[in-house]
């Protein structure tokens, strides 16, 4: 059974890590180094919220960025090249980018073509669940607006989320500290 | 010892929001009054009106919507039918477009006029200049419904039904059920629901 000092250490360590991550998020990030796990053709798998979270918690992942997007969503499309660039830069350092299209099933071909054009040739996902179950299955705080992004840390916890697009610099500032 | 642990846990709870940064609008809570109901907005007929001016005797439905969003397009016929039909039952209805047309060209005023005509809207469809009303509501996407009772208190917030894509397969008509309840002077059984939608294109500074 944990003693007083053990419990205190656990809690204060957790606090320190959380606070450091929060503070580091606004303090810039290391430069690009390249490297990634890019396959020739994108694979597109139907997925529920549980399967998306499982993908974000795959072994060896230091941090995962879940991004829910759609081909018809203009801000999603605008943000997409930065997401792919982020993957190219940080996949070799433990970043897992989990892209989940909210397009309808009949748009599957358009989604695959878009992913290919964007060079997102790593495994990707297509939402396969009723909206409300999918939204709350990912994170009950999410309103359902697109795009939506969630950061999962190495413990598997969602430590950050936002709705709307972000710049490459903002994405990098949030994720780089978690990849050290 | 117990007090010591409780203090540390309390500290951890207080610190948690610092680590869980999030950029999402917080919508008004159930029971809240209608915000920004005196803000004048331009209707598709060219006249200026406020939410206050369209309030119904039994209740008021405010829907944030737009022209371009596929989710809106999939639901717009059902939204139109609800608005047109419940207007005759004492529910005031207003559709609000809060998108910045600079970010979403299809959502400009001319597009709204065409949309309103094509759909046969019998309720106002107005421009929320600068998205001030959407921000006051904490609305984040289209379509997003806020239903207020006769006293002007929020009694339902959420989506239309449980199947955007296939109207014939809808099992839960959340908004229609809520409207029916409010028109009868009752509280809706389900008061909060969610669906995916297009994020509101707020003007970028």
Coordinates of C-alpha atoms in Angstrom, one line a residue:
Chain A
X1 CA 0.0 0.0 0.0
X2 CA 1.4 3.4 -0.9
X3 CA 2.5 5.6 2.0
X4 CA 2.0 9.3 2.4
X5 CA 5.3 10.2 0.7
X6 CA 4.6 7.9 -2.3
X7 CA 1.1 9.3 -2.8
X8 CA 2.4 12.9 -2.5
X9 CA 5.2 12.1 -5.0
X10 CA 2.8 10.6 -7.5
X11 CA 0.4 13.5 -7.3
X12 CA 3.1 16.2 -7.4
X13 CA 4.8 14.4 -10.3
X14 CA 1.6 14.3 -12.2
X15 CA 1.0 17.9 -11.5
X16 CA 4.5 18.9 -12.6
X17 CA 4.1 17.0 -15.8
X18 CA 0.7 18.4 -16.5
X19 CA 1.8 22.0 -15.7
X20 CA 5.0 21.6 -17.7
X21 CA 3.1 20.4 -20.7
X22 CA 0.6 23.2 -20.4
X23 CA 3.4 25.8 -20.1
X24 CA 5.5 24.2 -22.9
X25 CA 2.6 24.3 -25.3
X26 CA 3.1 28.1 -25.7
X27 CA 6.9 28.0 -25.8
X28 CA 7.8 27.0 -29.3
X29 CA 9.2 23.7 -30.6
X30 CA 12.2 22.0 -32.1
X31 CA 12.9 22.3 -35.8
X32 CA 11.8 19.7 -38.5
X33 CA 13.9 16.6 -38.9
X34 CA 11.9 14.7 -41.3
X35 CA 11.3 10.9 -41.3
X36 CA 7.9 9.1 -41.3
X37 CA 6.2 5.8 -41.8
X38 CA 4.6 6.5 -45.2
X39 CA 3.1 3.6 -47.2
X40 CA 2.4 3.7 -51.0
X41 CA -1.4 3.7 -50.8
X42 CA -3.6 5.1 -48.1
X43 CA -5.8 2.5 -46.3
X44 CA -9.1 3.7 -45.1
X45 CA -10.8 1.7 -42.4
X46 CA -14.3 2.1 -41.0
X47 CA -14.0 2.9 -37.3
X48 CA -16.0 3.6 -34.1
X49 CA -14.9 6.0 -31.4
X50 CA -13.5 3.1 -29.4
X51 CA -11.4 1.9 -32.4
X52 CA -10.2 5.5 -33.0
X53 CA -9.0 5.8 -29.4
X54 CA -7.4 2.3 -29.7
X55 CA -5.5 3.5 -32.7
X56 CA -4.3 6.6 -30.8
X57 CA -3.1 4.4 -28.0
X58 CA -1.1 2.0 -30.1
X59 CA 2.1 0.7 -28.5
X60 CA 5.1 2.9 -29.1
X61 CA 3.1 6.1 -29.4
X62 CA 4.4 9.0 -27.4
X63 CA 1.6 11.3 -28.4
X64 CA -1.3 11.0 -30.8
X65 CA -3.2 13.7 -32.6
X66 CA -6.8 12.6 -33.5
X67 CA -8.2 14.9 -36.2
X68 CA -11.9 14.5 -37.3
X69 CA -12.4 16.1 -40.7
X70 CA -14.4 15.9 -43.9
X71 CA -13.8 16.6 -47.5
X72 CA -16.6 19.2 -47.6
X73 CA -15.3 21.0 -44.5
X74 CA -13.3 24.0 -45.8
X75 CA -11.3 24.7 -42.6
X76 CA -10.5 20.9 -42.4
X77 CA -9.2 21.0 -46.0
X78 CA -7.2 24.2 -45.3
X79 CA -5.6 22.6 -42.2
X80 CA -4.8 19.2 -43.9
X81 CA -1.4 19.9 -45.4
X82 CA -0.1 21.0 -42.0
X83 CA -1.3 17.8 -40.5
X84 CA 0.5 15.7 -43.1
X85 CA 3.6 17.8 -42.6
X86 CA 3.4 17.3 -38.9
X87 CA 3.2 13.5 -39.5
X88 CA 6.2 13.6 -41.8
X89 CA 8.2 15.6 -39.3
X90 CA 7.3 13.8 -36.1
X91 CA 6.1 10.2 -36.9
X92 CA 9.7 9.0 -36.4
X93 CA 9.7 10.5 -32.9
X94 CA 6.6 8.8 -31.7
X95 CA 3.8 10.9 -33.0
X96 CA 0.7 9.1 -34.3
X97 CA -1.7 11.0 -36.5
X98 CA -5.1 9.5 -36.5
X99 CA -7.2 11.0 -39.2
X100 CA -10.9 10.3 -39.1
X101 CA -13.1 11.3 -42.0
X102 CA -16.7 12.2 -41.1
X103 CA -17.8 11.9 -44.7
X104 CA -20.6 9.6 -45.5
X105 CA -19.8 6.1 -46.6
X106 CA -20.7 6.8 -50.3
X107 CA -17.9 9.5 -50.3
X108 CA -15.3 6.8 -49.5
X109 CA -13.7 7.1 -52.9
X110 CA -13.5 10.9 -52.7
X111 CA -11.9 10.6 -49.2
X112 CA -9.3 8.1 -50.5
X113 CA -8.5 10.3 -53.5
X114 CA -8.2 13.3 -51.2
X115 CA -5.9 11.5 -48.8
X116 CA -3.7 10.4 -51.8
X117 CA -3.5 13.9 -53.2
X118 CA -2.5 15.2 -49.8
X119 CA 0.2 12.5 -49.4
X120 CA -1.5 11.0 -46.4
X121 CA -0.6 7.5 -47.3
X122 CA -0.6 6.1 -43.8
X123 CA -3.6 4.2 -42.3
X124 CA -6.7 6.5 -42.0
X125 CA -10.2 6.1 -40.7
X126 CA -13.8 6.7 -41.8
X127 CA -16.4 7.3 -39.0
X128 CA -18.7 4.3 -38.8
X129 CA -21.0 5.1 -35.9
X130 CA -24.1 7.2 -35.1
X131 CA -23.0 10.8 -34.5
X132 CA -24.0 11.1 -30.8
X133 CA -22.3 7.8 -29.9
X134 CA -19.2 8.7 -31.8
X135 CA -18.9 12.2 -30.4
X136 CA -19.4 11.2 -26.8
X137 CA -17.2 8.1 -27.4
X138 CA -14.3 10.3 -28.3
X139 CA -14.8 13.0 -25.7
X140 CA -18.1 14.2 -24.1
X141 CA -16.8 17.8 -24.1
X142 CA -16.8 17.9 -28.0
X143 CA -19.8 19.7 -29.4
X144 CA -19.6 17.8 -32.7
X145 CA -18.3 20.8 -34.7
X146 CA -15.7 20.0 -37.4
X147 CA -12.8 20.1 -37.6
X148 CA -12.0 18.7 -34.1
X149 CA -8.7 17.7 -32.7
X150 CA -7.7 15.7 -29.6
X151 CA -4.2 15.1 -28.2
X152 CA -3.7 11.8 -26.5
X153 CA -0.5 11.5 -24.4
X154 CA 1.6 8.4 -23.8
X155 CA -0.6 7.3 -20.9
X156 CA -3.6 7.2 -23.3
X157 CA -5.4 10.1 -21.8
X158 CA -6.9 13.0 -23.8
X159 CA -4.9 15.9 -22.5
X160 CA -6.1 18.6 -24.9
X161 CA -8.8 19.2 -27.5
X162 CA -10.1 22.0 -29.7
X163 CA -12.6 22.7 -32.4
X164 CA -11.6 24.6 -35.5
X165 CA -8.3 24.6 -37.4
X166 CA -4.8 25.5 -36.1
X167 CA -1.6 26.6 -37.8
X168 CA 1.4 24.3 -38.1
X169 CA 3.3 26.3 -35.5
X170 CA 0.4 26.0 -33.0
X171 CA 0.1 22.3 -33.6
X172 CA 3.8 21.8 -33.3
X173 CA 3.9 23.8 -30.1
X174 CA 1.3 21.6 -28.5
X175 CA 2.7 18.3 -29.6
X176 CA 6.5 18.6 -29.6
X177 CA 6.8 18.8 -25.8
X178 CA 5.0 15.5 -25.5
X179 CA 7.4 13.8 -27.9
X180 CA 10.6 14.3 -25.8
Chain B
X1 CA -2.8 12.2 6.6
X2 CA -6.3 12.1 5.2
X3 CA -6.5 15.9 5.2
X4 CA -3.1 16.0 3.6
X5 CA -4.2 13.8 0.7
X6 CA -7.5 15.6 0.3
X7 CA -5.6 18.9 0.1
X8 CA -3.3 17.5 -2.6
X9 CA -6.2 16.0 -4.6
X10 CA -8.0 19.4 -4.3
X11 CA -4.9 21.1 -5.7
X12 CA -4.7 18.6 -8.5
X13 CA -8.4 19.2 -9.3
X14 CA -7.8 23.0 -9.4
X15 CA -4.7 22.6 -11.6
X16 CA -6.3 20.2 -14.0
X17 CA -7.9 22.9 -16.2
X18 CA -4.4 24.3 -16.7
X19 CA -3.2 21.1 -18.3
X20 CA -6.5 20.4 -20.2
X21 CA -6.4 23.4 -22.4
X22 CA -9.3 23.5 -24.8
X23 CA -10.6 25.9 -27.5
X24 CA -14.2 25.2 -27.8
X25 CA -17.1 27.6 -27.2
X26 CA -19.2 26.9 -24.1
X27 CA -22.9 27.0 -25.0
X28 CA -25.5 28.4 -22.7
X29 CA -26.9 26.0 -20.1
X30 CA -30.4 24.6 -19.8
X31 CA -32.6 27.1 -18.0
X32 CA -30.7 30.1 -19.4
X33 CA -32.5 33.0 -20.8
X34 CA -32.3 34.0 -24.5
X35 CA -29.0 35.9 -24.9
X36 CA -28.7 38.8 -27.3
X37 CA -32.4 38.9 -28.0
X38 CA -32.3 42.7 -28.8
X39 CA -29.5 42.4 -31.4
X40 CA -30.9 43.6 -34.7
X41 CA -30.2 41.3 -37.6
X42 CA -31.0 41.6 -41.3
X43 CA -33.6 39.2 -42.6
X44 CA -33.8 37.9 -46.1
X45 CA -36.6 40.3 -46.8
X46 CA -34.2 43.2 -46.1
X47 CA -35.8 44.2 -42.8
X48 CA -34.0 44.3 -39.5
X49 CA -35.4 42.2 -36.7
X50 CA -34.4 40.8 -33.3
X51 CA -35.0 37.4 -31.6
X52 CA -37.2 39.3 -29.1
X53 CA -39.5 40.4 -32.0
X54 CA -40.1 36.8 -33.2
X55 CA -40.7 35.2 -29.8
X56 CA -43.8 32.9 -29.7
X57 CA -46.5 32.7 -27.1
X58 CA -45.6 29.1 -26.4
X59 CA -41.8 29.2 -27.0
X60 CA -39.0 30.2 -29.4
X61 CA -36.8 28.1 -31.6
X62 CA -33.4 29.6 -32.6
X63 CA -31.5 27.6 -35.2
X64 CA -27.9 28.4 -36.2
X65 CA -27.7 27.4 -39.9
X66 CA -26.1 28.4 -43.2
X67 CA -26.3 27.7 -46.9
X68 CA -23.2 25.6 -47.7
X69 CA -23.0 22.9 -45.0
X70 CA -23.8 19.3 -46.1
X71 CA -25.3 18.6 -42.7
X72 CA -27.6 21.6 -43.1
X73 CA -28.5 20.6 -46.6
X74 CA -29.4 17.1 -45.5
X75 CA -31.6 18.4 -42.7
X76 CA -33.0 21.6 -44.2
X77 CA -36.2 20.2 -45.5
X78 CA -37.0 18.7 -42.1
X79 CA -36.0 22.0 -40.4
X80 CA -38.2 23.9 -42.7
X81 CA -41.2 21.6 -42.1
X82 CA -40.7 21.9 -38.3
X83 CA -40.4 25.7 -38.4
X84 CA -43.3 26.2 -40.7
X85 CA -45.6 23.8 -38.9
X86 CA -44.8 24.8 -35.3
X87 CA -45.2 28.5 -36.1
X88 CA -48.9 27.8 -36.3
X89 CA -48.7 26.3 -32.8
X90 CA -47.4 29.3 -31.1
X91 CA -43.6 28.7 -31.5
X92 CA -41.6 31.6 -32.8
X93 CA -38.8 30.5 -35.1
X94 CA -35.7 32.2 -36.4
X95 CA -32.8 30.8 -38.5
X96 CA -29.5 32.5 -38.0
X97 CA -26.5 32.5 -40.3
X98 CA -23.4 33.4 -38.3
X99 CA -20.8 32.4 -40.9
X100 CA -18.4 35.0 -42.1
X101 CA -19.1 35.2 -45.9
X102 CA -15.4 36.1 -46.3
X103 CA -14.6 32.6 -45.2
X104 CA -17.5 30.9 -46.8
X105 CA -18.7 32.6 -50.0
X106 CA -21.8 30.4 -50.4
X107 CA -23.1 31.8 -47.1
X108 CA -23.5 35.4 -48.3
X109 CA -26.7 37.3 -48.1
X110 CA -27.7 36.7 -51.8
X111 CA -27.3 33.0 -51.2
X112 CA -29.5 33.2 -48.1
X113 CA -32.3 34.9 -50.1
X114 CA -32.2 32.2 -52.7
X115 CA -32.1 29.5 -50.1
X116 CA -35.1 30.9 -48.2
X117 CA -37.1 31.2 -51.4
X118 CA -36.2 27.7 -52.7
X119 CA -37.1 26.1 -49.3
X120 CA -40.3 28.1 -48.8
X121 CA -39.2 29.3 -45.4
X122 CA -42.2 30.9 -43.5
X123 CA -39.9 32.1 -40.7
X124 CA -37.0 34.7 -40.7
X125 CA -33.5 33.7 -41.9
X126 CA -31.2 36.4 -40.7
X127 CA -27.5 37.5 -40.9
X128 CA -25.6 37.5 -37.6
X129 CA -23.1 40.2 -38.5
X130 CA -19.7 39.5 -36.8
X131 CA -21.2 36.3 -35.3
X132 CA -22.1 38.2 -32.1
X133 CA -25.3 36.2 -31.5
X134 CA -23.6 32.9 -32.1
X135 CA -20.9 33.9 -29.6
X136 CA -23.5 34.9 -27.0
X137 CA -25.2 31.5 -27.4
X138 CA -21.9 29.6 -27.4
X139 CA -23.1 28.0 -30.7
X140 CA -20.3 26.1 -32.4
X141 CA -21.8 24.5 -35.5
X142 CA -24.5 24.3 -38.1
X143 CA -27.2 23.2 -37.7
X144 CA -27.6 23.7 -33.9
X145 CA -30.9 24.3 -32.3
X146 CA -31.8 26.2 -29.1
X147 CA -35.4 25.9 -28.0
X148 CA -36.8 28.2 -25.3
X149 CA -40.1 27.7 -23.4
X150 CA -42.8 30.3 -23.0
X151 CA -40.9 31.9 -20.2
X152 CA -37.8 32.3 -22.4
X153 CA -35.8 29.6 -20.6
X154 CA -33.7 27.1 -22.6
X155 CA -35.3 23.7 -22.5
X156 CA -33.7 21.9 -25.4
X157 CA -30.3 22.3 -27.1
X158 CA -28.9 20.1 -29.8
X159 CA -29.6 18.5 -33.1
X160 CA -32.7 17.6 -35.2
X161 CA -32.9 13.8 -35.1
X162 CA -30.7 10.7 -35.1
X163 CA -30.2 10.2 -38.8
X164 CA -29.0 13.1 -40.9
X165 CA -28.5 11.0 -44.0
X166 CA -31.5 8.8 -44.2
X167 CA -34.7 10.6 -43.1
X168 CA -36.8 7.4 -43.6
X169 CA -34.6 5.7 -41.0
X170 CA -35.0 8.3 -38.3
X171 CA -35.8 6.6 -34.9
X172 CA -35.5 9.6 -32.6
X173 CA -37.1 12.9 -33.6
X174 CA -35.5 14.9 -30.8
X175 CA -36.3 18.4 -32.0
X176 CA -39.9 17.6 -33.1
X177 CA -40.6 15.9 -29.8
X178 CA -39.2 18.9 -27.9
X179 CA -41.3 21.3 -29.9
X180 CA -44.4 19.2 -29.3
X181 CA -43.7 19.3 -25.6
X182 CA -43.1 23.0 -25.5
X183 CA -46.2 23.8 -27.6
X184 CA -48.1 21.8 -25.0
X185 CA -46.6 23.7 -22.1
X186 CA -44.4 20.8 -21.0
X187 CA -40.7 20.2 -20.6
X188 CA -39.1 18.0 -23.3
X189 CA -38.2 14.5 -22.2
X190 CA -34.8 14.7 -23.9
X191 CA -33.1 18.1 -23.5
X192 CA -29.6 17.8 -24.9
X193 CA -28.5 15.9 -28.0
X194 CA -25.5 16.0 -30.3
X195 CA -24.5 15.5 -33.9
X196 CA -21.6 16.4 -36.1
X197 CA -21.9 19.6 -38.0
X198 CA -20.0 22.3 -39.8
X199 CA -18.0 24.5 -37.4
X200 CA -19.3 28.1 -37.5
X201 CA -16.9 30.2 -39.6
X202 CA -16.3 33.0 -37.2
X203 CA -14.6 36.1 -38.7
X204 CA -10.8 35.7 -38.3
X205 CA -9.0 38.6 -36.7

